[in-house]
Amino acid sequence: MTRAAYAHQVTNKTTHALELRDVTKRHGAGDTAVTALDRVSLSIPRGTFTAVMGPSGSGKSTLLHCAAGLDRPDSGSVVLDGHELTDADETALTRLRRERMGFVFQSFNLVPTLTVAQNVALPLEFAGRRVDGPQVRGLLARLGLGDRLDHRPAELSGGQQQRVAIARAMLSRPAVVFADEPTGALDTQAARDVLRILREAVDAGGQTIVMVTHDPVAGAYADAVVFFSDGRIVDSMTRPDPASVAARMARLSTPVPQGGNVPAAPIRQGGVQQGGVQQGGVRRGGDVR
């Protein structure tokens, strides 16, 4: 059986929270056009934590935007929780973002005039859904914010504000939480706390998380790391550790001679299979296929 045939079989047997199939996205037109995503295929199984990494301009943020329906690809298909996003109109996309997606950003994006509890409940109110007060309080208590329910964002530290944003993203039990540099504005201890919370949401709560980050320490909290360069997936790694992630990022950031290729990472048992993500996606606890 060929690798492609095997990957197709694996994909068909696996339930995925998110699938991108041959997604291409260009910015600009004519001679100045830039291909941000170049026929990218990626499958994310439910209940996994995937980090997307690469140099600045590699396409990782464009990937997140297309995967979340915040931007439309020029070609290809995006399926989230069984819903095709690329053909959906804006009303349907808005509904899906409210009901099936959660978002955590570097800048927290909390409403300064609302309390912690009100900020967490806000997406449910926008969606016209009933807010379960005990559920909100219980979630915040688990995140170490049980005594901050009535505080405003300005009364919290950066790490506490990011935990509020995580609670807001997870309250509705979305199919996927998209995290865009969630630790970028935090100090080392606060960043570690936030990453631990995201890790526990996957391990204990079965949440699916896709995180864009440039930080090798943050990437090491994931089940798998997908590396981007020039709009393409160039490598992947399971069971990542900070040193291995940092080494791979260093290779991606090294200037490549004209006509050359990105330096390849060695294949290590139980760790990396080059090109495998394009064929089938990320499997938790095993190789990328």
CSV table of C-alpha atoms in Angstrom, one decimal:
chain,number,residue,atom,x,y,z
A,1,MET,CA,0.0,0.0,0.0
A,2,THR,CA,1.4,3.4,-0.9
A,3,ARG,CA,1.9,6.1,1.7
A,4,ALA,CA,-1.0,8.2,0.1
A,5,ALA,CA,-3.3,5.2,0.2
A,6,TYR,CA,-2.5,4.4,3.8
A,7,ALA,CA,-2.9,8.1,4.8
A,8,HIS,CA,-6.3,8.2,3.0
A,9,GLN,CA,-7.4,5.1,5.0
A,10,VAL,CA,-6.2,6.6,8.3
A,11,THR,CA,-8.1,9.8,7.6
A,12,ASN,CA,-11.3,8.0,6.8
A,13,LYS,CA,-11.1,6.1,10.1
A,14,THR,CA,-10.3,9.1,12.2
A,15,THR,CA,-12.8,11.7,13.5
A,16,HIS,CA,-11.3,15.1,12.9
A,17,ALA,CA,-12.3,18.4,14.4
A,18,LEU,CA,-10.7,20.4,11.6
A,19,GLU,CA,-9.6,19.5,8.1
A,20,LEU,CA,-7.9,21.7,5.4
A,21,ARG,CA,-7.7,20.2,2.0
A,22,ASP,CA,-5.4,21.8,-0.7
A,23,VAL,CA,-6.0,25.3,0.7
A,24,THR,CA,-4.4,28.1,-1.2
A,25,LYS,CA,-4.5,31.8,-0.2
A,26,ARG,CA,-2.8,34.7,-2.0
A,27,HIS,CA,-2.5,38.3,-0.9
A,28,GLY,CA,-2.3,41.1,-3.5
A,29,ALA,CA,-2.5,40.7,-7.3
A,30,GLY,CA,-0.2,40.7,-10.3
A,31,ASP,CA,3.5,40.8,-9.8
A,32,THR,CA,3.2,41.8,-6.2
A,33,ALA,CA,1.0,38.9,-5.2
A,34,VAL,CA,2.2,36.8,-2.3
A,35,THR,CA,1.2,33.2,-1.8
A,36,ALA,CA,0.5,32.9,1.9
A,37,LEU,CA,-0.8,29.3,1.8
A,38,ASP,CA,0.3,27.0,-1.0
A,39,ARG,CA,-2.0,23.9,-1.3
A,40,VAL,CA,-1.9,23.2,2.4
A,41,SER,CA,-3.6,20.0,3.7
A,42,LEU,CA,-3.9,19.3,7.4
A,43,SER,CA,-6.2,17.2,9.6
A,44,ILE,CA,-6.6,17.7,13.3
A,45,PRO,CA,-8.2,14.9,15.4
A,46,ARG,CA,-10.6,15.8,18.2
A,47,GLY,CA,-9.1,16.1,21.6
A,48,THR,CA,-5.6,17.1,20.5
A,49,PHE,CA,-3.3,20.1,21.0
A,50,THR,CA,-1.5,21.2,17.9
A,51,ALA,CA,1.0,24.0,17.7
A,52,VAL,CA,1.6,25.8,14.3
A,53,MET,CA,5.1,27.4,14.1
A,54,GLY,CA,7.3,29.0,11.6
A,55,PRO,CA,9.3,32.2,10.8
A,56,SER,CA,7.5,35.5,10.4
A,57,GLY,CA,5.6,35.6,7.1
A,58,SER,CA,5.6,31.8,6.8
A,59,GLY,CA,1.8,31.6,6.6
A,60,LYS,CA,0.9,30.3,10.1
A,61,SER,CA,-1.4,33.2,10.9
A,62,THR,CA,-3.1,33.0,7.5
A,63,LEU,CA,-3.7,29.3,8.2
A,64,LEU,CA,-5.5,30.2,11.5
A,65,HIS,CA,-7.6,32.8,9.8
A,66,CYS,CA,-8.7,30.5,7.0
A,67,ALA,CA,-9.3,27.6,9.4
A,68,ALA,CA,-11.5,29.8,11.6
A,69,GLY,CA,-13.5,31.3,8.7
A,70,LEU,CA,-12.0,34.7,9.4
A,71,ASP,CA,-10.6,34.8,5.9
A,72,ARG,CA,-11.6,32.8,2.8
A,73,PRO,CA,-9.1,30.8,0.8
A,74,ASP,CA,-8.8,31.3,-2.9
A,75,SER,CA,-9.1,27.5,-3.4
A,76,GLY,CA,-9.4,24.4,-1.4
A,77,SER,CA,-11.7,23.3,1.4
A,78,VAL,CA,-12.0,23.9,5.1
A,79,VAL,CA,-14.2,21.6,7.2
A,80,LEU,CA,-14.7,22.4,10.9
A,81,ASP,CA,-16.7,19.9,13.0
A,82,GLY,CA,-18.3,18.6,9.8
A,83,HIS,CA,-19.3,22.0,8.5
A,84,GLU,CA,-17.8,23.2,5.2
A,85,LEU,CA,-16.7,26.8,5.8
A,86,THR,CA,-15.5,27.8,2.3
A,87,ASP,CA,-19.0,27.9,0.8
A,88,ALA,CA,-20.8,29.3,3.9
A,89,ASP,CA,-22.2,32.8,3.8
A,90,GLU,CA,-21.3,35.4,6.4
A,91,THR,CA,-24.4,34.7,8.5
A,92,ALA,CA,-23.6,31.0,8.7
A,93,LEU,CA,-19.9,31.7,9.4
A,94,THR,CA,-20.9,34.1,12.3
A,95,ARG,CA,-23.1,31.4,13.8
A,96,LEU,CA,-20.4,28.8,13.5
A,97,ARG,CA,-17.8,31.1,15.1
A,98,ARG,CA,-20.2,31.7,18.0
A,99,GLU,CA,-21.3,28.1,18.5
A,100,ARG,CA,-18.4,25.9,17.4
A,101,MET,CA,-15.2,28.0,17.8
A,102,GLY,CA,-13.4,29.6,20.7
A,103,PHE,CA,-10.7,32.3,20.3
A,104,VAL,CA,-7.8,33.3,22.5
A,105,PHE,CA,-5.6,36.2,21.3
A,106,GLN,CA,-2.4,37.7,22.5
A,107,SER,CA,-4.2,41.0,23.4
A,108,PHE,CA,-6.9,39.3,25.6
A,109,ASN,CA,-9.7,41.4,23.9
A,110,LEU,CA,-11.7,41.8,27.1
A,111,VAL,CA,-14.4,44.5,27.5
A,112,PRO,CA,-13.0,46.9,30.1
A,113,THR,CA,-16.4,48.0,31.5
A,114,LEU,CA,-17.6,44.4,32.2
A,115,THR,CA,-16.7,42.2,35.1
A,116,VAL,CA,-14.8,38.9,34.8
A,117,ALA,CA,-18.0,36.9,34.9
A,118,GLN,CA,-19.7,39.1,32.4
A,119,ASN,CA,-16.8,38.9,30.0
A,120,VAL,CA,-16.8,35.1,30.1
A,121,ALA,CA,-20.6,35.0,29.5
A,122,LEU,CA,-20.6,37.6,26.7
A,123,PRO,CA,-20.4,35.2,23.7
A,124,LEU,CA,-23.3,33.2,25.0
A,125,GLU,CA,-25.4,36.3,25.3
A,126,PHE,CA,-24.5,37.4,21.8
A,127,ALA,CA,-25.7,34.0,20.6
A,128,GLY,CA,-28.9,34.3,22.5
A,129,ARG,CA,-28.2,31.3,24.7
A,130,ARG,CA,-28.9,31.0,28.4
A,131,VAL,CA,-26.0,31.8,30.6
A,132,ASP,CA,-25.6,29.2,33.4
A,133,GLY,CA,-24.3,31.2,36.4
A,134,PRO,CA,-23.0,28.2,38.3
A,135,GLN,CA,-21.2,26.9,35.3
A,136,VAL,CA,-19.4,30.3,34.8
A,137,ARG,CA,-18.4,30.5,38.4
A,138,GLY,CA,-17.2,26.9,38.4
A,139,LEU,CA,-15.1,27.3,35.3
A,140,LEU,CA,-13.5,30.5,36.7
A,141,ALA,CA,-12.8,28.7,40.0
A,142,ARG,CA,-11.0,25.9,38.2
A,143,LEU,CA,-8.9,28.6,36.5
A,144,GLY,CA,-8.0,30.2,39.8
A,145,LEU,CA,-10.3,33.2,39.4
A,146,GLY,CA,-13.0,32.2,41.8
A,147,ASP,CA,-12.4,35.3,43.9
A,148,ARG,CA,-12.2,37.7,40.8
A,149,LEU,CA,-15.7,37.3,39.5
A,150,ASP,CA,-16.7,41.0,40.0
A,151,HIS,CA,-13.4,42.5,39.1
A,152,ARG,CA,-12.8,44.5,36.0
A,153,PRO,CA,-10.0,43.6,33.6
A,154,ALA,CA,-7.9,46.6,34.7
A,155,GLU,CA,-7.8,45.1,38.2
A,156,LEU,CA,-6.2,41.9,37.0
A,157,SER,CA,-2.7,40.9,36.0
A,158,GLY,CA,-1.9,40.0,32.4
A,159,GLY,CA,-1.9,36.3,33.2
A,160,GLN,CA,-5.3,36.6,35.0
A,161,GLN,CA,-6.8,38.5,32.0
A,162,GLN,CA,-5.6,35.7,29.6
A,163,ARG,CA,-7.2,33.1,31.9
A,164,VAL,CA,-10.5,35.1,31.6
A,165,ALA,CA,-10.1,35.0,27.8
A,166,ILE,CA,-9.5,31.2,28.0
A,167,ALA,CA,-12.6,30.7,30.1
A,168,ARG,CA,-14.6,32.8,27.6
A,169,ALA,CA,-13.4,30.7,24.7
A,170,MET,CA,-14.1,27.4,26.5
A,171,LEU,CA,-17.5,28.1,28.2
A,172,SER,CA,-19.6,26.9,25.2
A,173,ARG,CA,-17.5,23.7,24.7
A,174,PRO,CA,-16.5,24.6,21.1
A,175,ALA,CA,-15.3,22.1,18.6
A,176,VAL,CA,-12.0,23.9,18.3
A,177,VAL,CA,-10.2,26.7,20.3
A,178,PHE,CA,-7.9,28.8,18.1
A,179,ALA,CA,-5.1,30.4,20.1
A,180,ASP,CA,-3.0,33.1,18.4
A,181,GLU,CA,0.2,33.7,20.3
A,182,PRO,CA,-1.7,33.4,23.7
A,183,THR,CA,1.5,33.8,25.7
A,184,GLY,CA,3.1,36.6,23.7
A,185,ALA,CA,2.2,39.4,26.1
A,186,LEU,CA,2.9,37.4,29.3
A,187,ASP,CA,5.8,37.0,31.6
A,188,THR,CA,7.4,33.6,32.0
A,189,GLN,CA,5.4,32.4,35.0
A,190,ALA,CA,2.1,33.7,33.6
A,191,ALA,CA,2.8,32.1,30.3
A,192,ARG,CA,3.5,28.7,32.0
A,193,ASP,CA,0.2,28.9,33.9
A,194,VAL,CA,-1.7,29.6,30.7
A,195,LEU,CA,0.0,26.8,28.8
A,196,ARG,CA,-0.7,24.4,31.7
A,197,ILE,CA,-4.4,25.4,31.5
A,198,LEU,CA,-4.6,24.8,27.8
A,199,ARG,CA,-2.8,21.4,28.2
A,200,GLU,CA,-5.3,20.4,31.0
A,201,ALA,CA,-8.2,21.4,28.8
A,202,VAL,CA,-7.1,18.8,26.3
A,203,ASP,CA,-6.1,16.1,28.7
A,204,ALA,CA,-9.0,16.4,31.2
A,205,GLY,CA,-11.7,18.1,29.1
A,206,GLY,CA,-11.1,16.6,25.6
A,207,GLN,CA,-10.8,20.0,24.1
A,208,THR,CA,-9.2,20.5,20.6
A,209,ILE,CA,-6.7,23.4,20.5
A,210,VAL,CA,-4.9,24.8,17.5
A,211,MET,CA,-2.2,27.3,18.7
A,212,VAL,CA,0.0,29.6,16.6
A,213,THR,CA,3.2,30.4,18.4
A,214,HIS,CA,6.8,31.3,17.9
A,215,ASP,CA,7.9,30.1,21.3
A,216,PRO,CA,9.6,26.7,21.5
A,217,VAL,CA,8.6,26.3,25.1
A,218,ALA,CA,4.9,26.9,24.2
A,219,GLY,CA,5.1,24.5,21.3
A,220,ALA,CA,6.4,21.8,23.6
A,221,TYR,CA,3.1,21.8,25.5
A,222,ALA,CA,1.4,20.5,22.3
A,223,ASP,CA,0.9,16.9,21.2
A,224,ALA,CA,2.3,17.8,17.8
A,225,VAL,CA,4.0,20.8,16.2
A,226,VAL,CA,3.5,21.6,12.5
A,227,PHE,CA,6.2,23.8,10.9
A,228,PHE,CA,5.5,26.3,8.1
A,229,SER,CA,7.8,28.0,5.7
A,230,ASP,CA,6.9,30.0,2.6
A,231,GLY,CA,3.2,29.0,2.9
A,232,ARG,CA,3.8,25.2,3.1
A,233,ILE,CA,4.0,22.6,5.7
A,234,VAL,CA,7.7,21.6,5.7
A,235,ASP,CA,7.9,19.4,8.8
A,236,SER,CA,6.1,18.1,11.8
A,237,MET,CA,7.0,16.7,15.2
A,238,THR,CA,5.2,14.7,17.8
A,239,ARG,CA,6.1,14.5,21.5
A,240,PRO,CA,7.9,17.8,21.1
A,241,ASP,CA,10.5,19.1,23.6
A,242,PRO,CA,11.7,22.8,23.7
A,243,ALA,CA,15.3,22.0,22.5
A,244,SER,CA,14.1,20.0,19.5
A,245,VAL,CA,11.5,22.6,18.6
A,246,ALA,CA,14.0,25.5,19.0
A,247,ALA,CA,16.5,23.6,16.8
A,248,ARG,CA,14.0,23.1,14.0
A,249,MET,CA,12.9,26.8,14.2
A,250,ALA,CA,16.5,27.8,14.0
A,251,ARG,CA,16.9,25.8,10.8
A,252,LEU,CA,13.8,27.3,9.3
A,253,SER,CA,15.1,30.8,10.1
A,254,THR,CA,18.5,30.2,8.5
A,255,PRO,CA,18.7,32.0,5.1
A,256,VAL,CA,18.5,29.5,2.2
A,257,PRO,CA,20.9,29.9,-0.7
A,258,GLN,CA,19.1,30.7,-4.0
A,259,GLY,CA,17.8,27.5,-5.5
A,260,GLY,CA,18.3,25.7,-2.3
A,261,ASN,CA,15.9,23.9,0.0
A,262,VAL,CA,15.0,24.4,3.7
A,263,PRO,CA,17.4,22.3,5.7
A,264,ALA,CA,15.7,19.0,6.6
A,265,ALA,CA,15.3,17.8,10.2
A,266,PRO,CA,16.4,14.3,10.9
A,267,ILE,CA,13.6,11.7,11.2
A,268,ARG,CA,13.6,10.2,14.7
A,269,GLN,CA,11.6,7.3,15.9
A,270,GLY,CA,8.3,8.3,17.4
A,271,GLY,CA,9.0,11.9,16.5
A,272,VAL,CA,8.9,13.3,13.0
A,273,GLN,CA,7.8,12.0,9.6
A,274,GLN,CA,8.5,14.6,7.0
A,275,GLY,CA,5.6,15.5,4.8
A,276,GLY,CA,3.2,13.3,6.7
A,277,VAL,CA,0.9,16.1,7.9
A,278,GLN,CA,0.0,17.0,4.3
A,279,GLN,CA,-1.1,13.3,3.8
A,280,GLY,CA,-3.3,12.8,6.8
A,281,GLY,CA,-2.8,14.9,9.9
A,282,VAL,CA,-1.8,14.6,13.5
A,283,ARG,CA,-2.3,11.6,15.6
A,284,ARG,CA,-2.0,12.0,19.3
A,285,GLY,CA,0.6,10.0,21.0
A,286,GLY,CA,2.2,8.7,17.8
A,287,ASP,CA,3.8,9.6,14.6
A,288,VAL,CA,2.4,12.2,12.2
A,289,ARG,CA,0.9,10.6,9.2
